[in-house]
Short mmCIF file of C-alpha atoms in Angstrom, two decimals:
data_model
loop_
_atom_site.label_atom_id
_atom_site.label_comp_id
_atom_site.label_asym_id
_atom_site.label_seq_id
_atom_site.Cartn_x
_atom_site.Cartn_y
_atom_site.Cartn_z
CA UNK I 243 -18.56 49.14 4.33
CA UNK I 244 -18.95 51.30 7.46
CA UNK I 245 -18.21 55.17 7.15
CA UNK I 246 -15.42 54.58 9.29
CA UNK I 247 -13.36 52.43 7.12
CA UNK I 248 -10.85 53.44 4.56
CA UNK I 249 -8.74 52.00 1.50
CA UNK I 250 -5.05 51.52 2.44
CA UNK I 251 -2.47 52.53 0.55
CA UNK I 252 0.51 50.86 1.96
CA UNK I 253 1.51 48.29 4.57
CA UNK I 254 3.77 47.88 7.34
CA UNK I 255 6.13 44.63 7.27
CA UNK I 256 6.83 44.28 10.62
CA UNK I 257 10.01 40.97 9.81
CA UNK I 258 11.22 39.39 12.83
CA UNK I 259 11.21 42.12 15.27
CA UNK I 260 14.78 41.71 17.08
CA UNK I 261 17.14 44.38 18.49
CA UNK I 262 18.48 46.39 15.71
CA UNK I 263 22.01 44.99 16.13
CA UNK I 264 20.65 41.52 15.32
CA UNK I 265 19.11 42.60 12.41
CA UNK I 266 22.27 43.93 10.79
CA UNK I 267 23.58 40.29 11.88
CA UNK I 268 20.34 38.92 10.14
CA UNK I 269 21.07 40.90 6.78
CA UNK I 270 24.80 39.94 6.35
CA UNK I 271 23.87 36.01 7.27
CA UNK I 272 20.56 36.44 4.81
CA UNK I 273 22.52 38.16 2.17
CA UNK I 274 25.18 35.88 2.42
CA UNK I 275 22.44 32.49 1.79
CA UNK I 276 20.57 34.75 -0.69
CA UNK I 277 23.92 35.34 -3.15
CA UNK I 278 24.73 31.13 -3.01
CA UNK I 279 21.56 30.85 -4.12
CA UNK I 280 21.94 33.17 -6.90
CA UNK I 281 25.05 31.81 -7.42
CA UNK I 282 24.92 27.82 -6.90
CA UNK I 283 21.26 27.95 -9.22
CA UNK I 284 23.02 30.47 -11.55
CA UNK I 285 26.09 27.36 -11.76
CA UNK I 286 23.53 24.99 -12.13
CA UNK I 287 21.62 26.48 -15.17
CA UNK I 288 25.04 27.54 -16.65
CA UNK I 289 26.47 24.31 -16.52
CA UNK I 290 23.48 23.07 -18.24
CA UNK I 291 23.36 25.24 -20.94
CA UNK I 292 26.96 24.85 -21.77
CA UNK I 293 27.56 21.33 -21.71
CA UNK I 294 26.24 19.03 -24.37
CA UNK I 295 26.47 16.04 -22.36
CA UNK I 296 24.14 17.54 -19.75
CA UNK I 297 21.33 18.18 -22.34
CA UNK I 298 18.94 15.80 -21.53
CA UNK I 299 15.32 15.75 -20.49
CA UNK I 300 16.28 15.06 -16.51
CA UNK I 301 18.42 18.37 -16.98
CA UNK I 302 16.19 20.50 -18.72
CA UNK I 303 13.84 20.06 -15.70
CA UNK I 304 16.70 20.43 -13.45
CA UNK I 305 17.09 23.92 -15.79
CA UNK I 306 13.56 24.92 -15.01
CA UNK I 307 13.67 24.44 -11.38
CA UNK I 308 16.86 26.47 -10.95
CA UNK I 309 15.04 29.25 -12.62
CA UNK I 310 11.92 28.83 -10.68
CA UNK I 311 14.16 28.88 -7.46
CA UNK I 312 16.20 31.70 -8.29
CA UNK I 313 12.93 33.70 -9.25
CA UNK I 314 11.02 32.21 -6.21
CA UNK I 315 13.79 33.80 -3.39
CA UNK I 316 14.01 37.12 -5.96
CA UNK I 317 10.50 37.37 -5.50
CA UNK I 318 10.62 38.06 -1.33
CA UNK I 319 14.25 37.99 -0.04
CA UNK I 320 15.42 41.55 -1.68
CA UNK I 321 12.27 43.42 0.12
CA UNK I 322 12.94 41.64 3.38
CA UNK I 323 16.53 42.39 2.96
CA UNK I 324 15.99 46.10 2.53
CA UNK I 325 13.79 46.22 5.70
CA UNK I 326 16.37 44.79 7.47
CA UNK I 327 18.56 47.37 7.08
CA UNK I 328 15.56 50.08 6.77
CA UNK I 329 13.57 52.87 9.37
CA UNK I 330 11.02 52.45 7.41
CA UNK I 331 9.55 48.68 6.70
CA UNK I 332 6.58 49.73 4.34
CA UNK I 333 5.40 47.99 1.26
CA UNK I 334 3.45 49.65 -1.14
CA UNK I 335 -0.26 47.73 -1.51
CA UNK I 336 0.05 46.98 -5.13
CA UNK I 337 3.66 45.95 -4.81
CA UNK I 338 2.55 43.45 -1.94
CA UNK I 339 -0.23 42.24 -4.12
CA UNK I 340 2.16 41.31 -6.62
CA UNK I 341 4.75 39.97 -4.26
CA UNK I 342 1.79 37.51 -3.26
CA UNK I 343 1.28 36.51 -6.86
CA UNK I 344 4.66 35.78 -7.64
CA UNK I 345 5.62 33.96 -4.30
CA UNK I 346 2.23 31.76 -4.75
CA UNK I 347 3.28 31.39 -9.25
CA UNK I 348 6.88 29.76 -8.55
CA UNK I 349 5.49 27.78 -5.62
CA UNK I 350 3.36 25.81 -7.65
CA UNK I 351 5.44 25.67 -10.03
CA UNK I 352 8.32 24.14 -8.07
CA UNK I 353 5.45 21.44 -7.04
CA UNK I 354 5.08 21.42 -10.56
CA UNK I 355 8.44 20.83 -11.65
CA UNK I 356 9.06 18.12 -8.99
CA UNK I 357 6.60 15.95 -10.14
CA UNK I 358 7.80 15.80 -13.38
CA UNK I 359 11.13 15.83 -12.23
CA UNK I 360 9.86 11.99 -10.53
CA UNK I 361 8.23 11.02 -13.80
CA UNK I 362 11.35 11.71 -15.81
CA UNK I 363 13.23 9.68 -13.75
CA UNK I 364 9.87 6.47 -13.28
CA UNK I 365 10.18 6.59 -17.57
CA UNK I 366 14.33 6.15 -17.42
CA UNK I 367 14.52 3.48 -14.91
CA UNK I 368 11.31 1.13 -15.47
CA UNK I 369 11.21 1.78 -18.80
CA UNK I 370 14.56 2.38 -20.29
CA UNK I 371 14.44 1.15 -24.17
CA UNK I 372 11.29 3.88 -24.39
CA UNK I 373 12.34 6.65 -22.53
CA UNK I 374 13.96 8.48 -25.86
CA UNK I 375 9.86 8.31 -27.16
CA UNK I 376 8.43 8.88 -24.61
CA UNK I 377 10.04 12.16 -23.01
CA UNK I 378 10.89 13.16 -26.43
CA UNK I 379 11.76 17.08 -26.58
CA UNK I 380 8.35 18.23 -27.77
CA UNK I 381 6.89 16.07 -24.71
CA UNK I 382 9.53 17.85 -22.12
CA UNK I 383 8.67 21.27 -23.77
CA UNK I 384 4.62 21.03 -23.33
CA UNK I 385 5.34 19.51 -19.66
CA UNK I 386 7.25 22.29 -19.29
CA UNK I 387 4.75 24.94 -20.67
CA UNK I 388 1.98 23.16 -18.56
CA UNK I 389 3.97 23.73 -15.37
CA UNK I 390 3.96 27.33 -15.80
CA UNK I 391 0.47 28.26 -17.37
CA UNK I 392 -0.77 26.35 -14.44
CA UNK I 393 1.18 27.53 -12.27
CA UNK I 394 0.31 31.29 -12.84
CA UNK I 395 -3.04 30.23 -13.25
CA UNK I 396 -3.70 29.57 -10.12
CA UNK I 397 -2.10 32.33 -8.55
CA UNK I 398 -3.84 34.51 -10.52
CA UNK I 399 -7.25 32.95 -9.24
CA UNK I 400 -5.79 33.10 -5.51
CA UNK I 401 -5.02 37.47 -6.13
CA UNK I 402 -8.59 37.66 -8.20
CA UNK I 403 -10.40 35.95 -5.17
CA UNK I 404 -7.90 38.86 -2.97
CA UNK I 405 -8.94 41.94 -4.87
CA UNK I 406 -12.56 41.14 -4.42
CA UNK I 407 -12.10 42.30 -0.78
CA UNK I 408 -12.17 45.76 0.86
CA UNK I 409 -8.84 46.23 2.70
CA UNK I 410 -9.12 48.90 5.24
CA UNK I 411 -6.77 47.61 7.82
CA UNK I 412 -5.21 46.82 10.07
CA UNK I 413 -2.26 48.21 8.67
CA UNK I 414 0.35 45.69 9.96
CA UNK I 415 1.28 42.34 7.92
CA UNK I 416 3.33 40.59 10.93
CA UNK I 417 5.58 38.65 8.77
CA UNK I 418 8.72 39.63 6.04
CA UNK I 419 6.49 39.55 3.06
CA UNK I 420 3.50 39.39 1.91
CA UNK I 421 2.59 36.13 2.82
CA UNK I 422 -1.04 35.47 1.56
CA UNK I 423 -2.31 34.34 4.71
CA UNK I 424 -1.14 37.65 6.32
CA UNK I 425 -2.93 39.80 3.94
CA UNK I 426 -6.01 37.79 4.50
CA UNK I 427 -5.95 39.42 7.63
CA UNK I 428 -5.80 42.89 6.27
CA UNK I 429 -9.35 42.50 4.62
CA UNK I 430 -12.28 43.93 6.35
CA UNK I 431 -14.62 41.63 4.89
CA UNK I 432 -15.18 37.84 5.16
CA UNK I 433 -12.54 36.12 3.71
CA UNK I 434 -13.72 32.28 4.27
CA UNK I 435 -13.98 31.79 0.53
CA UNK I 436 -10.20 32.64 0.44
CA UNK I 437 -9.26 30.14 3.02
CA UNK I 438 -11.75 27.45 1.47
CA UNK I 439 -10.10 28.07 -2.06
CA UNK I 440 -6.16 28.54 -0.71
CA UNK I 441 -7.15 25.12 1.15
CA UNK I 442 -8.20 23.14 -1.52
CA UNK I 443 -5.26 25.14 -4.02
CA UNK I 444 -3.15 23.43 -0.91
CA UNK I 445 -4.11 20.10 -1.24
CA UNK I 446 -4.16 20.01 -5.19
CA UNK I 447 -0.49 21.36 -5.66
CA UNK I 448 0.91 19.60 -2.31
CA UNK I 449 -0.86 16.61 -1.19
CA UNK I 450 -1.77 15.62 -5.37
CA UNK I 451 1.67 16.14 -6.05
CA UNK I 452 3.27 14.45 -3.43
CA UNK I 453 1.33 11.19 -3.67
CA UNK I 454 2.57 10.98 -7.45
CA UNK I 455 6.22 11.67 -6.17
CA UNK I 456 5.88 8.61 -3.66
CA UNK I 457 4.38 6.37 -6.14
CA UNK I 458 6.89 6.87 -8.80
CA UNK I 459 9.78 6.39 -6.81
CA UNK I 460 7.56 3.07 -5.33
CA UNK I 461 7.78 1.76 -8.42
CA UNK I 462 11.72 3.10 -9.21
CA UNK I 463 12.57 1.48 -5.81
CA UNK I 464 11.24 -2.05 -7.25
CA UNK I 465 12.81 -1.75 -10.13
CA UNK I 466 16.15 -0.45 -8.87
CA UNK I 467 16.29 -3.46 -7.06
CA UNK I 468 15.74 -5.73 -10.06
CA UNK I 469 18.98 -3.86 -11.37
CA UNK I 470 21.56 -6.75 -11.63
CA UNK I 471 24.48 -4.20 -12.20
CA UNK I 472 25.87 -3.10 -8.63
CA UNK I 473 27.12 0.27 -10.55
CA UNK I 474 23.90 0.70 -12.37
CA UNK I 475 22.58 0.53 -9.02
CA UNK I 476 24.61 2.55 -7.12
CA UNK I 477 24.23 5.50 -9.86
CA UNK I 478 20.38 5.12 -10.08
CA UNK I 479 19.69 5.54 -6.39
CA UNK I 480 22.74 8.33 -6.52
CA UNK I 481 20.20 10.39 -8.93
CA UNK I 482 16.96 8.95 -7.67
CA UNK I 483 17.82 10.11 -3.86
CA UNK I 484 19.20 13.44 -4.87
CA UNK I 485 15.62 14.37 -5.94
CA UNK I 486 13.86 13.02 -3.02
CA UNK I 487 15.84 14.83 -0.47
CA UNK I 488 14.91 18.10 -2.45
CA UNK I 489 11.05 16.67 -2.68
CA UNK I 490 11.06 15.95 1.52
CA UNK I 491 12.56 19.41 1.87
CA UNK I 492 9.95 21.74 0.07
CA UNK I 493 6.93 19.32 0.51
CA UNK I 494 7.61 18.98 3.61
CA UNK I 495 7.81 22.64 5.03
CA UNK I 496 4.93 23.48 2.71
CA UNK I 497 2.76 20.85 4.04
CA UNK I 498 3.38 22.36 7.77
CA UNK I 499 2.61 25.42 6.73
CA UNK I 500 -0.15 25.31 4.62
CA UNK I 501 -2.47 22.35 5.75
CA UNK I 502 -1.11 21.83 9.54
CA UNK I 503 -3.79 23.17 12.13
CA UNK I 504 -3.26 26.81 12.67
CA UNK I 505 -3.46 26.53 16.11
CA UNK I 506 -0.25 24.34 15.78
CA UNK I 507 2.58 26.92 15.01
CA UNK I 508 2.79 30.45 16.37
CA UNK I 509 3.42 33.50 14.07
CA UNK I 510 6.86 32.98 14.76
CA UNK I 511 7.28 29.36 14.19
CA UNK I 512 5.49 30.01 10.75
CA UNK I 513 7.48 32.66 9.42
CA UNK I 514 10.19 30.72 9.74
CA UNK I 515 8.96 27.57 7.59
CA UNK I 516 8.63 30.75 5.11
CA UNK I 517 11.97 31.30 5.63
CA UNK I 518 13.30 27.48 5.13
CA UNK I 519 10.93 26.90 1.80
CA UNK I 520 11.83 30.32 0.53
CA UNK I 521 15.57 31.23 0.74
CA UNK I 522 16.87 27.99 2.64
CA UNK I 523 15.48 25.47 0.18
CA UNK I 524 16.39 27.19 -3.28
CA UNK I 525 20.00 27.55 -1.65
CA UNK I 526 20.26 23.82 -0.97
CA UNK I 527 18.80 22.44 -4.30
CA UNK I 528 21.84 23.04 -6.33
CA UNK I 529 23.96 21.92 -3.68
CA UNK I 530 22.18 18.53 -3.02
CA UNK I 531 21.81 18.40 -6.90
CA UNK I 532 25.90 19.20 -7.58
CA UNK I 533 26.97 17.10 -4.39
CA UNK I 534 25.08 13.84 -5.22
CA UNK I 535 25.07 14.09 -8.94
CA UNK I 536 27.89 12.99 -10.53
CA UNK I 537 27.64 14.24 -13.88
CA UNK I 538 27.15 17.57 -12.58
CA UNK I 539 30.61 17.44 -10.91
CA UNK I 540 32.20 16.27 -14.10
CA UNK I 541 30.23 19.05 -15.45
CA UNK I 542 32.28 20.97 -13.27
CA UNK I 543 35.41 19.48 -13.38
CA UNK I 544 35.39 19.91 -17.56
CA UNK I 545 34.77 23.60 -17.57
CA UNK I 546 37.72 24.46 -14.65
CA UNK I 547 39.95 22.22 -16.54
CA UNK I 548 38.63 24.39 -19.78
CA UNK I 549 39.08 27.69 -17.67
CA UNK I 550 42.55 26.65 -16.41
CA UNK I 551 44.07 26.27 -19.57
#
């Protein structure tokens, strides 16, 4: 390192960069999808834990990733909310550090989650009369576990391979968090190892992932279709297409972001994808999940009808 170059301390988080009369707009209408999410995840995972009929393997996934989604939008949308409304849009450089660990940890382990969420349901369709053996509760507890030492795993080896570098500016992350990709840019050093290893980290918790999402519910579509029952039917696909809405949502943004050409979305474009997969997509998992599930609506309906008496 040149004489020239010093160690920051703390970063500037420059958001979206609007007149300061749209950002107060921006922090009600953020604040506003930021408490459903609390709340409809928070509904979600209290349901679950108070209803005996819901305590199954499919909902003790569905358990996880309401955690995992509450902590993923904790993990960015209080900072970005606070800058919002703030003079001063700095980040400390440790706090950002660990903002990026966090972010990256419940990413992957929403990936995670979904894929086991789609071999839950490939085990109760195709193979009904073993599903009780199969995803027995110490099975669902150590696919559970797996999900999130991996999970943190690799984030941890994405913030070792970041620490490695000398950051001496510039100063400026031009996005609302601390997006990995923007504090790339921060390093004075060559970061191509980064990108090579975030790349690969891509395809292995996106592309991997998805593929075994797609082929289970391959083989669920056959065998929904071999269903003679027209109710058994219609309440299979009811579950089945509950989870692949939420799998097209987050895969899908992620996929743009992560593995599309750069060249393809401007700074703009790509903070909001960050946006959708972080605040928009947590918010609409319980919903899809409590509007297309109906035994999370009679759920529901049994604790008001408790509550009202």
């Amino acid at each position: 390192m040149g004489s020239n170059q010093t160690w920051i301390s703390e970063v500037i988080l420059l958001g979206f960069q609007v007149d300061p009369e749209l950002e107060v707009f921006l922090f009600g209408f953020f604040l506003l999808f930021y408490s459903l999410t609390l709340l409809g995840n928070g509904v979600i995972l209290g349901l679950i834990c108070l209803d005996s009929r819901l305590h199954t393997p499919m909902y003790f996934f569905l358990s996880h990733l309401a955690i995992i989604d509450i902590s993923y939008a904790s993990s960015t949308v209080p900072k970005m909310l606070a800058n919002l409304i703030m003079q001063k849009k700095t980040i400390s450089f440790a706090p950002c550090i660990l903002q990026t660990f966090l972010y990256l940890a419940f990413a992957v382990a929403e990936c995670m989650s979904l894929v086991v969420m789609a071999y839950d349901r490939y085990v109760a369709i195709c193979h009904p009369l073993r599903y009780s053996v199969i995803m027995s509760w110490g099975v669902c507890t150590v696919l559970a576990a797996t999900c999130w030492i991996f999970s943190f795993l690799l984030a941890l080896v994405h913030i070792s391979l970041i620490l490695r570098l000398p950051f001496c500016g510039p100063q400026k992350i031009n996005h609302f968090f601390c997006q990995i990709i923007s504090v790339f840019k921060l390093a004075c050093a060559d970061i191509k190892l980064n990108q090579i290893v975030l790349f690969v980290g891509s395809v292995l918790v996106l592309v991997g992932p998805l593929g075994l999402v797609l082929l289970s519910y391959a083989r669920i579509l056959a065998a929904i279709l071999r269903i003679q029952s027209g109710e058994g039917r219609g309440r299979a696909f009811s579950t089945c297409s509950s989870h692949l809405c939420v799998v097209g949502l987050f895969f899908g943004s992620a996929i743009v972001m992560y593995l599309a050409p750069k060249s393809s979305h401007s700074q703009e474009q790509r903070k909001i994808l960050s946006l959708f997969y972080s605040l928009f997509n947590p918010m609409l998992n319980p919903l899809i999940y409590s509007l297309r599930n109906a035994e999370v609506k009679g759920a529901l309906r049994r604790f008001l009808e408790k509550r009202s008496l």
